[in-house]
Coordinates of C-alpha atoms in Angstrom, one line a residue:
Chain P
X1 CA -6.8 18.4 -44.6
X2 CA -4.1 17.9 -47.2
X3 CA -2.1 20.7 -45.5
X4 CA -2.5 18.7 -42.3
X5 CA -1.4 15.5 -43.9
X6 CA 1.6 17.0 -45.5
X7 CA 2.7 18.7 -42.3
X8 CA 2.2 15.4 -40.4
X9 CA 4.1 13.4 -43.0
X10 CA 7.1 15.7 -42.7
X11 CA 7.4 14.9 -39.0
X12 CA 9.3 11.6 -39.1
X13 CA 8.9 10.8 -35.4
X14 CA 5.2 11.3 -35.5
X15 CA 4.9 8.9 -38.5
X16 CA 6.9 6.3 -36.6
X17 CA 4.6 6.8 -33.6
X18 CA 1.5 6.3 -35.8
X19 CA 2.9 3.2 -37.3
X20 CA 3.7 1.6 -33.9
X21 CA 0.3 2.5 -32.6
X22 CA -1.3 0.9 -35.6
X23 CA 0.9 -2.2 -35.1
X24 CA -0.2 -2.4 -31.4
X25 CA -3.8 -2.2 -32.3
X26 CA -3.3 -5.0 -34.9
X27 CA -1.5 -7.1 -32.2
X28 CA -4.4 -6.5 -29.8
X29 CA -7.0 -7.4 -32.4
X30 CA -5.2 -10.4 -33.8
X31 CA -4.0 -11.7 -30.4
X32 CA -5.6 -15.2 -30.8
X33 CA -3.8 -15.6 -34.1
X34 CA -0.5 -14.1 -33.1
X35 CA 0.1 -15.6 -29.7
X36 CA 2.2 -18.8 -30.1
X37 CA 0.7 -20.4 -26.9
X38 CA -2.5 -20.3 -24.9
X39 CA -1.8 -17.5 -22.5
X40 CA -3.7 -19.0 -19.6
X41 CA -2.6 -22.6 -19.8
X42 CA -0.2 -23.6 -17.0
X43 CA 2.5 -26.2 -17.6
X44 CA 4.1 -27.6 -14.5
X45 CA 7.1 -28.8 -16.4
X46 CA 8.1 -25.3 -17.6
X47 CA 7.9 -23.2 -14.4
X48 CA 10.0 -20.0 -14.7
X49 CA 11.9 -21.1 -17.8
X50 CA 14.4 -18.6 -19.1
X51 CA 13.8 -17.2 -22.6
X52 CA 14.5 -19.7 -25.3
X53 CA 13.5 -20.5 -28.9
X54 CA 10.2 -22.0 -27.9
X55 CA 9.4 -19.3 -25.4
X56 CA 11.1 -16.1 -26.6
X57 CA 10.2 -14.2 -23.4
X58 CA 10.4 -17.1 -21.0
X59 CA 7.6 -18.5 -18.8
X60 CA 6.0 -17.4 -15.5
X61 CA 5.6 -19.2 -12.2
X62 CA 2.8 -21.4 -13.6
X63 CA 4.7 -22.2 -16.7
X64 CA 2.6 -19.9 -18.9
X65 CA 4.2 -18.4 -22.0
X66 CA 5.1 -14.7 -21.3
X67 CA 5.1 -13.6 -24.9
X68 CA 1.5 -14.8 -25.4
X69 CA 0.5 -13.2 -22.1
X70 CA 2.0 -9.9 -23.2
X71 CA 0.2 -10.1 -26.6
X72 CA -3.1 -10.6 -24.8
X73 CA -2.2 -7.9 -22.3
X74 CA -2.2 -5.4 -25.2
X75 CA -5.9 -5.9 -25.5
X76 CA -6.5 -4.8 -21.9
X77 CA -4.2 -1.8 -22.1
X78 CA -5.5 -0.5 -25.4
X79 CA -9.2 -1.1 -24.5
X80 CA -8.8 0.7 -21.1
X81 CA -6.9 3.5 -22.9
X82 CA -9.6 4.1 -25.5
X83 CA -12.7 3.7 -23.3
X84 CA -11.6 5.6 -20.3
X85 CA -10.4 8.5 -22.4
X86 CA -13.7 8.3 -24.2
X87 CA -15.6 8.6 -20.9
X88 CA -13.4 11.5 -19.7
X89 CA -13.7 13.4 -23.0
X90 CA -17.5 13.0 -23.1
X91 CA -17.8 14.4 -19.6
X92 CA -15.3 17.1 -20.3
X93 CA -17.1 18.2 -23.5
X94 CA -20.5 18.3 -21.8
X95 CA -19.3 20.2 -18.8
X96 CA -16.8 22.4 -20.6
X97 CA -19.2 23.5 -23.3
X98 CA -22.0 24.2 -20.8
X99 CA -19.7 26.3 -18.7
X100 CA -18.2 28.2 -21.6
X101 CA -21.4 28.9 -23.4
X102 CA -23.7 29.8 -20.5
X103 CA -21.1 31.6 -18.4
X104 CA -22.2 33.2 -15.1
X105 CA -23.2 31.1 -12.1
X106 CA -23.2 27.8 -14.1
X107 CA -19.7 28.5 -15.3
X108 CA -18.5 29.4 -11.8
X109 CA -20.1 26.3 -10.3
X110 CA -18.6 23.9 -12.8
X111 CA -15.2 25.5 -12.6
X112 CA -15.1 25.3 -8.8
X113 CA -16.0 21.6 -9.2
X114 CA -13.0 21.2 -11.5
X115 CA -10.8 23.0 -8.9
X116 CA -12.2 20.7 -6.2
X117 CA -11.4 17.5 -8.1
X118 CA -7.9 18.7 -8.9
X119 CA -6.8 19.1 -5.3
X120 CA -7.1 15.3 -4.9
X121 CA -4.1 13.4 -6.0
X122 CA -5.5 11.2 -8.8
X123 CA -4.0 7.9 -7.6
X124 CA -5.4 8.4 -4.1
X125 CA -8.9 8.9 -5.5
X126 CA -8.5 5.8 -7.7
X127 CA -7.3 3.7 -4.7
X128 CA -10.2 5.0 -2.5
X129 CA -12.8 4.1 -5.1
X130 CA -11.3 0.8 -6.2
X131 CA -11.0 -0.4 -2.6
X132 CA -14.7 -0.8 -2.6
X133 CA -15.5 -2.0 -6.0
X134 CA -15.1 -5.5 -7.5
X135 CA -12.0 -5.2 -9.7
X136 CA -12.8 -5.8 -13.4
X137 CA -11.9 -4.2 -16.7
X138 CA -15.2 -2.2 -16.6
X139 CA -14.6 -0.7 -13.2
X140 CA -11.0 0.3 -14.2
X141 CA -12.3 2.0 -17.4
X142 CA -15.0 3.8 -15.5
X143 CA -12.9 5.0 -12.6
X144 CA -10.0 6.2 -14.8
X145 CA -12.5 8.0 -17.0
X146 CA -14.4 9.5 -14.0
X147 CA -11.2 10.9 -12.5
X148 CA -9.7 12.4 -15.7
X149 CA -12.3 14.8 -17.1
X150 CA -11.0 18.0 -15.5
X151 CA -8.3 19.0 -18.0
X152 CA -10.7 18.4 -21.0
X153 CA -13.3 20.5 -19.3
X154 CA -10.9 23.4 -18.9
X155 CA -9.7 23.1 -22.4
X156 CA -13.2 23.0 -24.0
X157 CA -14.4 25.9 -21.8
X158 CA -11.4 28.0 -22.9
X159 CA -12.1 27.3 -26.6
X160 CA -15.8 28.1 -26.1
X161 CA -15.0 31.4 -24.4
X162 CA -12.9 32.4 -27.4
X163 CA -15.3 31.1 -30.1
X164 CA -18.6 32.3 -28.8
X165 CA -17.7 36.0 -29.5
X166 CA -16.8 35.2 -33.1
X167 CA -19.0 36.4 -36.0
X168 CA -20.3 33.1 -37.3
X169 CA -21.6 32.2 -33.9
X170 CA -23.2 35.6 -33.3
X171 CA -24.8 35.5 -36.7
X172 CA -26.3 32.0 -36.2
X173 CA -27.7 33.2 -32.9
X174 CA -29.2 36.3 -34.5
X175 CA -31.2 34.2 -37.0
X176 CA -32.7 32.3 -34.1
X177 CA -30.8 29.1 -33.9
X178 CA -31.3 27.3 -30.6
X179 CA -28.6 27.3 -28.0
X180 CA -28.0 23.5 -28.5
X181 CA -27.8 23.9 -32.3
X182 CA -25.3 26.8 -32.0
X183 CA -23.1 24.7 -29.6
X184 CA -23.4 21.4 -31.4
X185 CA -23.2 22.6 -35.1
X186 CA -21.1 25.8 -34.9
X187 CA -18.9 26.0 -31.9
X188 CA -18.0 22.4 -31.0
X189 CA -16.6 21.4 -34.4
X190 CA -14.3 24.4 -34.2
X191 CA -13.2 23.5 -30.7
X192 CA -12.4 19.8 -31.5
X193 CA -8.8 20.2 -32.6
X194 CA -7.3 20.6 -29.1
X195 CA -9.7 18.0 -27.8
X196 CA -8.5 15.5 -30.3
X197 CA -4.9 16.2 -29.3
X198 CA -5.8 15.9 -25.6
X199 CA -7.4 12.5 -26.3
X200 CA -4.4 11.1 -28.1
X201 CA -2.2 12.2 -25.3
X202 CA -4.7 11.1 -22.7
X203 CA -4.6 7.4 -23.8
X204 CA -1.0 6.8 -22.8
X205 CA -1.7 8.4 -19.5
X206 CA -4.6 6.1 -18.9
X207 CA -2.5 3.1 -20.0
X208 CA 0.1 4.1 -17.4
X209 CA -2.5 4.3 -14.7
X210 CA -4.1 1.0 -15.6
X211 CA -0.8 -0.8 -15.6
X212 CA 0.1 0.8 -12.2
X213 CA -3.2 -0.3 -10.7
X214 CA -2.8 -3.8 -12.2
X215 CA 0.7 -3.9 -10.7
X216 CA -0.8 -3.2 -7.2
X217 CA -3.3 -6.0 -7.8
X218 CA -6.3 -3.6 -8.1
X219 CA -6.7 -3.9 -11.9
X220 CA -7.9 -6.7 -14.1
X221 CA -7.6 -9.9 -12.1
X222 CA -5.5 -13.0 -12.8
X223 CA -5.6 -15.4 -14.7
X224 CA -6.2 -12.7 -17.3
X225 CA -2.9 -11.2 -18.3
X226 CA -2.2 -7.4 -18.2
X227 CA 1.2 -5.8 -18.6
X228 CA 0.9 -4.5 -15.0
X229 CA 0.1 -7.9 -13.4
X230 CA 3.0 -9.7 -15.3
X231 CA 5.3 -7.0 -13.9
X232 CA 4.0 -7.7 -10.4
X233 CA 4.8 -11.4 -10.9
X234 CA 8.3 -10.2 -11.9
X235 CA 8.6 -8.4 -8.6
X236 CA 7.8 -11.6 -6.7
X237 CA 10.5 -13.5 -8.6
X238 CA 12.9 -10.6 -9.1
X239 CA 15.9 -12.6 -7.9
X240 CA 15.5 -15.5 -10.4
X241 CA 13.3 -14.4 -13.3
X242 CA 14.5 -11.0 -14.9
X243 CA 12.4 -11.6 -18.0
X244 CA 9.2 -11.2 -16.1
X245 CA 10.3 -7.7 -15.1
X246 CA 11.9 -6.5 -18.3
X247 CA 9.6 -7.4 -21.2
X248 CA 6.1 -6.2 -20.1
X249 CA 7.6 -2.8 -19.0
X250 CA 9.3 -2.5 -22.4
X251 CA 5.9 -2.8 -24.0
X252 CA 4.4 -0.2 -21.8
X253 CA 7.3 2.1 -22.6
X254 CA 7.0 1.6 -26.4
X255 CA 3.2 2.1 -26.3
X256 CA 3.2 5.2 -24.3
X257 CA 6.1 6.6 -26.2
X258 CA 4.5 6.1 -29.6
X259 CA 1.2 7.6 -28.5
X260 CA 3.0 10.6 -27.2
X261 CA 4.9 11.1 -30.4
X262 CA 1.7 10.6 -32.4
X263 CA -0.2 13.1 -30.2
X264 CA 2.5 15.7 -30.4
X265 CA 2.7 15.2 -34.2
X266 CA -1.0 15.7 -34.6
X267 CA -0.8 18.8 -32.4
X268 CA 2.0 20.4 -34.4
X269 CA 0.5 19.6 -37.7
X270 CA -3.0 20.9 -36.8
X271 CA -1.7 24.2 -35.4
X272 CA 1.6 25.0 -33.8
X273 CA -0.1 27.5 -31.6
X274 CA -1.8 24.6 -29.7
X275 CA 1.6 23.8 -28.3
X276 CA 1.1 25.8 -25.1
X277 CA -2.5 25.0 -24.4
X278 CA -2.3 21.3 -24.7
X279 CA 1.3 21.0 -23.5
X280 CA 0.2 22.1 -20.1
X281 CA -2.4 19.5 -20.1
X282 CA -0.1 16.6 -20.5
X283 CA 1.9 17.5 -17.4
X284 CA -1.3 17.9 -15.4
X285 CA -2.6 14.6 -16.4
X286 CA 0.4 12.8 -15.1
Chain N
X1 CA -1.8 42.5 -1.0
X2 CA -3.3 41.4 2.3
X3 CA -6.8 41.9 0.9
X4 CA -5.9 39.7 -2.1
X5 CA -4.7 36.9 0.3
X6 CA -7.8 37.2 2.4
X7 CA -10.1 37.0 -0.6
X8 CA -8.3 33.9 -1.8
X9 CA -8.6 32.4 1.6
X10 CA -12.4 33.0 1.7
X11 CA -12.8 31.5 -1.7
X12 CA -11.0 28.4 -0.5
X13 CA -13.6 27.8 2.2
X14 CA -16.3 26.3 0.0
X15 CA -13.6 24.1 -1.6
X16 CA -12.6 22.9 1.9
X17 CA -16.2 21.8 2.6
X18 CA -16.3 20.3 -0.9
X19 CA -13.2 18.2 0.0
X20 CA -14.8 16.7 3.0
X21 CA -18.0 16.0 0.9
X22 CA -16.1 14.3 -1.9
X23 CA -14.0 12.2 0.5
X24 CA -17.0 11.0 2.3
X25 CA -19.2 10.4 -0.8
X26 CA -16.5 8.5 -2.7
X27 CA -16.3 5.9 0.0
X28 CA -19.9 5.6 1.1
X29 CA -21.5 5.5 -2.3
X30 CA -19.5 2.6 -3.4
X31 CA -21.0 -0.8 -2.6
X32 CA -19.5 -3.0 0.1
X33 CA -18.3 -1.9 3.5
X34 CA -15.6 -3.0 6.0
X35 CA -17.7 -5.8 7.4
X36 CA -17.6 -7.5 4.0
X37 CA -14.1 -8.7 4.7
X38 CA -15.2 -10.1 8.1
X39 CA -18.0 -11.9 6.4
X40 CA -15.6 -13.8 4.1
X41 CA -13.5 -14.9 7.0
X42 CA -12.9 -18.6 6.3
X43 CA -12.9 -19.7 9.9
X44 CA -16.3 -18.2 10.5
X45 CA -15.3 -16.4 13.6
X46 CA -17.6 -13.5 12.7
X47 CA -21.1 -14.3 13.9
X48 CA -23.9 -12.1 12.6
X49 CA -24.3 -10.6 16.1
X50 CA -20.7 -9.6 16.1
X51 CA -21.0 -8.0 12.7
X52 CA -24.1 -6.1 13.8
X53 CA -22.2 -4.8 16.8
X54 CA -19.3 -3.7 14.6
X55 CA -21.7 -1.8 12.3
X56 CA -23.3 -0.1 15.3
X57 CA -20.0 0.8 16.8
X58 CA -18.8 2.4 13.5
X59 CA -22.1 4.2 12.8
X60 CA -22.5 2.1 9.6
X61 CA -26.2 1.3 10.4
X62 CA -27.2 5.0 10.4
X63 CA -28.4 6.9 7.3
X64 CA -25.7 8.6 5.3
X65 CA -26.5 12.2 6.2
X66 CA -26.3 11.3 9.9
X67 CA -22.9 9.5 9.3
X68 CA -21.6 12.6 7.5
X69 CA -22.8 14.9 10.2
X70 CA -21.2 12.9 13.0
X71 CA -18.0 12.6 11.0
X72 CA -17.8 16.3 10.2
X73 CA -18.6 17.3 13.8
X74 CA -15.5 15.3 14.9
X75 CA -13.5 16.5 12.0
X76 CA -13.7 20.2 13.0
X77 CA -12.2 19.2 16.3
X78 CA -9.4 17.6 14.3
X79 CA -10.6 14.2 15.4
X80 CA -10.3 11.8 12.5
X81 CA -11.5 8.8 14.4
X82 CA -9.8 5.5 14.9
X83 CA -8.6 3.0 12.3
X84 CA -10.8 0.0 11.6
X85 CA -7.8 -2.2 11.4
X86 CA -6.6 -4.6 14.2
X87 CA -4.5 -2.0 16.0
X88 CA -7.4 0.5 16.2
X89 CA -5.1 3.5 16.6
X90 CA -6.2 7.1 16.0
X91 CA -6.0 8.0 12.3
X92 CA -4.2 11.2 13.1
X93 CA -1.4 9.3 14.8
X94 CA -1.1 6.9 11.8
X95 CA -0.9 9.7 9.3
X96 CA 1.4 11.7 11.6
X97 CA 4.1 9.1 11.5
X98 CA 3.9 8.7 7.7
X99 CA 3.7 12.3 6.5
X100 CA 7.2 13.3 7.6
X101 CA 8.7 10.4 5.7
X102 CA 6.9 11.3 2.5
X103 CA 7.6 15.0 2.8
X104 CA 11.3 14.4 3.5
X105 CA 11.7 12.1 0.4
X106 CA 9.7 14.4 -1.9
X107 CA 11.5 17.5 -0.8
X108 CA 14.9 15.9 -1.5
X109 CA 13.6 14.7 -4.9
X110 CA 12.2 18.1 -5.7
X111 CA 15.4 19.9 -4.9
X112 CA 17.5 17.5 -7.0
X113 CA 15.1 17.8 -9.9
X114 CA 15.1 21.6 -9.9
X115 CA 18.9 21.7 -9.5
X116 CA 19.3 19.6 -12.5
X117 CA 16.3 20.6 -14.6
X118 CA 16.9 24.3 -14.7
X119 CA 20.4 24.2 -16.1
X120 CA 19.4 21.4 -18.5
X121 CA 16.4 23.4 -19.8
X122 CA 18.4 26.6 -20.2
X123 CA 21.3 24.9 -22.0
X124 CA 19.1 23.1 -24.4
X125 CA 17.1 26.3 -25.1
X126 CA 20.1 28.5 -25.7
X127 CA 21.7 25.8 -27.9
X128 CA 18.5 24.7 -29.7
X129 CA 19.0 21.9 -32.1
X130 CA 22.6 21.2 -30.8
X131 CA 23.7 17.7 -30.0
X132 CA 23.0 18.4 -26.3
X133 CA 19.5 19.5 -27.1
X134 CA 18.8 16.4 -29.2
X135 CA 20.2 14.1 -26.6
X136 CA 18.1 15.7 -23.8
X137 CA 15.0 15.6 -26.0
X138 CA 15.4 11.9 -26.5
X139 CA 15.9 11.5 -22.8
X140 CA 12.8 13.6 -22.0
X141 CA 10.6 11.6 -24.3
X142 CA 11.7 8.3 -22.8
X143 CA 11.4 9.8 -19.3
X144 CA 7.8 10.7 -20.0
X145 CA 7.0 7.3 -21.2
X146 CA 8.7 5.1 -18.6
X147 CA 6.4 3.7 -16.0
X148 CA 8.1 4.6 -12.7
X149 CA 7.4 1.2 -11.2
X150 CA 9.1 -0.5 -14.1
X151 CA 12.1 1.7 -13.8
X152 CA 12.2 0.9 -10.0
X153 CA 12.1 -2.8 -10.8
X154 CA 14.9 -2.5 -13.3
X155 CA 17.1 -0.5 -10.9
X156 CA 16.5 -3.1 -8.2
X157 CA 17.3 -5.9 -10.7
X158 CA 20.6 -4.2 -11.7
X159 CA 21.9 -2.5 -8.5
X160 CA 20.5 -4.8 -5.8
X161 CA 20.1 -8.2 -7.4
X162 CA 22.9 -8.3 -10.0
X163 CA 25.5 -5.9 -8.5
X164 CA 24.4 -6.1 -4.9
X165 CA 25.4 -2.5 -4.3
X166 CA 22.1 -1.2 -2.8
X167 CA 19.4 -2.6 -0.6
X168 CA 16.2 -3.9 -2.2
X169 CA 13.7 -2.1 0.0
X170 CA 12.8 -0.5 3.3
X171 CA 14.5 2.4 5.0
X172 CA 16.7 0.6 7.5
X173 CA 18.8 -2.6 7.7
X174 CA 17.2 -5.2 10.0
X175 CA 20.2 -5.0 12.3
X176 CA 20.5 -1.2 12.1
X177 CA 20.1 -0.7 15.8
X178 CA 23.4 -2.4 16.4
X179 CA 25.3 -0.3 13.9
X180 CA 27.5 2.6 14.9
X181 CA 25.9 6.1 14.4
X182 CA 27.9 6.7 11.2
X183 CA 27.0 3.3 9.8
X184 CA 23.3 4.0 10.6
X185 CA 23.4 7.2 8.6
X186 CA 25.2 5.5 5.7
X187 CA 22.6 2.7 5.8
X188 CA 19.7 5.2 5.7
X189 CA 21.2 7.0 2.8
X190 CA 21.9 3.9 0.8
X191 CA 18.2 2.9 1.2
X192 CA 17.1 6.3 -0.2
X193 CA 19.3 6.2 -3.3
X194 CA 17.0 3.9 -5.5
X195 CA 13.6 5.4 -4.7
X196 CA 14.9 9.0 -5.1
X197 CA 16.7 8.2 -8.4
X198 CA 13.5 6.7 -9.9
X199 CA 11.4 9.7 -9.0
X200 CA 14.1 12.2 -10.1
X201 CA 14.3 10.5 -13.5
X202 CA 10.6 10.9 -14.2
X203 CA 10.3 14.4 -12.8
X204 CA 13.4 15.6 -14.6
X205 CA 11.8 15.0 -18.0
X206 CA 8.8 17.2 -17.3
X207 CA 10.6 20.0 -15.6
X208 CA 13.6 20.3 -18.0
X209 CA 11.1 20.3 -20.9
X210 CA 9.2 23.1 -19.3
X211 CA 12.2 25.1 -18.6
X212 CA 13.4 24.7 -22.2
X213 CA 10.0 25.8 -23.6
X214 CA 9.7 28.8 -21.3
X215 CA 13.3 29.9 -22.0
X216 CA 12.7 29.6 -25.8
X217 CA 9.8 31.9 -25.5
X218 CA 11.6 34.4 -23.3
X219 CA 14.7 34.8 -25.4
X220 CA 12.6 36.0 -28.3
X221 CA 11.2 38.9 -26.3
X222 CA 12.1 42.5 -27.0
X223 CA 13.6 43.1 -23.6
X224 CA 16.1 40.4 -24.1
X225 CA 17.1 41.9 -27.4
X226 CA 17.5 45.3 -25.8
X227 CA 19.6 43.8 -23.1
X228 CA 21.9 42.4 -25.8
X229 CA 21.8 45.8 -27.6
X230 CA 23.0 47.5 -24.4
X231 CA 26.1 45.4 -24.9
X232 CA 25.6 43.1 -21.9
X233 CA 27.5 39.9 -22.0
X234 CA 25.6 36.8 -23.1
X235 CA 26.0 35.4 -19.6
X236 CA 24.2 38.4 -18.0
X237 CA 21.5 38.4 -20.6
X238 CA 20.7 34.8 -20.2
X239 CA 21.5 34.2 -16.6
X240 CA 19.9 37.4 -15.3
X241 CA 17.3 39.0 -17.7
X242 CA 16.0 35.9 -19.4
X243 CA 16.2 33.3 -16.7
X244 CA 14.3 35.4 -14.2
X245 CA 11.3 35.6 -16.5
X246 CA 11.6 32.1 -17.8
X247 CA 11.3 30.8 -14.2
X248 CA 7.8 32.2 -13.8
X249 CA 5.8 29.5 -15.6
X250 CA 7.9 26.9 -13.8
X251 CA 6.6 28.3 -10.5
X252 CA 3.1 27.4 -11.8
X253 CA 4.1 23.9 -12.6
X254 CA 5.7 23.6 -9.2
X255 CA 2.4 24.5 -7.7
X256 CA 0.6 21.9 -9.8
X257 CA 3.0 19.2 -8.7
X258 CA 2.2 19.8 -5.0
X259 CA -0.4 17.1 -4.6
X260 CA 2.3 14.6 -5.5
X261 CA 4.6 16.2 -2.9
X262 CA 2.2 15.5 0.0
X263 CA 0.5 12.4 -1.4
X264 CA 3.8 10.7 -2.2
X265 CA 4.4 8.4 -5.1
X266 CA 2.1 5.6 -4.2
X267 CA 3.6 2.8 -6.2
X268 CA 7.2 3.8 -5.5
X269 CA 6.5 3.7 -1.8
X270 CA 4.8 0.4 -2.2
X271 CA 7.7 -1.2 -4.2
X272 CA 10.4 0.0 -1.8
X273 CA 8.4 -0.6 1.3
X274 CA 8.8 3.0 2.4
X275 CA 6.4 3.7 5.3
X276 CA 4.9 6.9 3.8
X277 CA 1.5 8.3 2.9
X278 CA 1.3 6.4 -0.3
X279 CA 1.9 3.0 1.3
X280 CA -0.6 3.9 4.0
X281 CA -3.2 4.7 1.3
X282 CA -2.6 1.4 -0.4
X283 CA -2.8 -0.6 2.8
X284 CA -6.0 1.1 4.0
X285 CA -7.5 0.6 0.5
X286 CA -6.8 -3.1 0.7
X287 CA -8.2 -3.3 4.3
X288 CA -11.2 -1.0 3.5
X289 CA -10.2 1.1 6.4
X290 CA -12.8 4.0 6.1
X291 CA -11.5 6.4 8.6
X292 CA -7.9 6.1 7.4
X293 CA -8.9 6.5 3.7
X294 CA -11.1 9.5 4.4
X295 CA -8.5 11.0 6.7
X296 CA -5.8 10.6 4.1
X297 CA -8.0 12.2 1.4
X298 CA -9.0 15.1 3.5
X299 CA -5.5 15.9 4.8
X300 CA -3.7 15.5 1.5
X301 CA -6.4 17.5 -0.4
X302 CA -6.4 20.3 2.2
X303 CA -2.6 20.5 2.3
X304 CA -2.7 20.7 -1.5
X305 CA -5.3 23.4 -1.4
X306 CA -3.3 25.5 1.1
X307 CA -0.1 24.9 -0.9
X308 CA -1.8 26.1 -4.1
X309 CA -3.0 29.1 -2.3
X310 CA 0.5 29.9 -1.1
X311 CA 1.8 29.5 -4.6
X312 CA -0.8 31.8 -6.0
X313 CA -0.1 34.5 -3.4
X314 CA 3.7 34.1 -3.9
X315 CA 3.0 34.5 -7.6
X316 CA 1.1 37.7 -6.9
X317 CA 4.1 39.0 -5.0
X318 CA 6.5 38.2 -7.8
X319 CA 4.3 39.5 -10.6
X320 CA 2.3 42.6 -9.7
X321 CA 0.3 42.3 -13.0
X322 CA -1.6 39.4 -11.5
X323 CA -2.6 41.2 -8.3
X324 CA -4.1 44.2 -10.1
X325 CA -5.8 42.0 -12.7
X326 CA -8.2 40.8 -10.0
X327 CA -10.5 38.6 -12.1
X328 CA -7.7 37.3 -14.3
X329 CA -6.0 35.9 -11.2
X330 CA -9.0 33.7 -10.5
X331 CA -9.3 32.6 -14.1

């Protein structure tokens, strides 16, 4: 652990990434305290005002303060990121460890299912499902999670295939430990390192998806602010209100960038050899 | 070789059936159906009888397995049904006019990306930690993190709104039919510049990173050392011996990015009002147009499956180790 901490601290970019991620979490949690205005209160006298001292990021077409809306939007983005990645990881661990440990027909079936899900472009699947559901933050979390478990499954299975032949696993099997116990107590903890990295790198991918869906109007619905739906207001008023287009995107960029730096930092500090295994995964998840 | 290809093709069959199953299930298991929109019609033109007729006409009143069976029976005859929307045109016709647009755009983008990414990747690998390498690394990280729809909006803001150099959206000027032939071509090209640059920017990050990584691994190999030891010039060592092998993993990534090639960049097409597959998908999702959504999913997934297959087989041709490894090839 100390070795990990020292290796991580030496990576300046990763430390900056971690600091920014922490700051973003703080912004999301403290949104009611930090936001200078009520994010949902319209003001007809201040429609589409350019950035000024009172409204640093300007106001939108209903006269609402954009900075406050962005601060509240952080809540949606981070919550969707955490929860949907949690869902995807839980499914991935369950299926991946089953496939890797049992092998045979079960393994073949699960891996064909993974192949099957991977031939669908993810955004198409999301659109198809969302078209029929009532858009809310819970639906978004669920559908992003349910369409993102395939890479984790592959990753966990690969770890299990390598680990289950190792001595400590064979020994615990030989003294009669149950299959569940072997998996849960002995193999899984040793397989968690790449999963942790995959989770950290999965969160920004989920945030990008969420903001894209919000942008199309299929995400969290107005009046609640998300970075994506502010950007889509920006598109409607692109010829007069540049601030609606510039600032929310900047926040998405900073968030995704810091998570990526953090994730890569954790990966390199844990084990440089993970580079390849998880590096592939990132490209896939886009 | 032929045997390998045939076996892969056979293995793809159950996946093909799986594709139709998932496409169907995704839509029919979700609550709500196309008549829901009609029911919320504010002017109340939709009487209950009318809705009932609608449901009967579209088989929505039958049990799920019957619906699936009827749909699949028509599907094997390549009949995707008719759109639920006002125009009621055959799905295949709707997709047929969209697919070429998306393919054209994506092919141009892919070619530009590869033409730029390979040299960038090779240069930053052979000059690891140089200024060039550092600059491209920063660029790669920003490229990964930039939402494409935001970049699109910034480009529109700068090049269309502020500078007025390029059109905001669409593929043709409203008066394009009155233009001379040359002016029409110029007009078409100028509409392509922004969407293509946005996609290239994003794709470039991934591919050049890959190329760099793969090149870094290859230059450490023994055969590269022995090529140097033979006294070959650095240009031949890198450009011939190393590059060839470094390109192999890139082929895999190329295979993995195929779904995007057929499916199109949904949001980019939406923003620039490009009449491609992505835009069709968004429209049909908003209109709850079952046959179009299902048709889209089936066609795109099937094309992806076939493309992956072709990539795998091509891989087997390039690298004989994979072919003889049998099981390894299937993973």
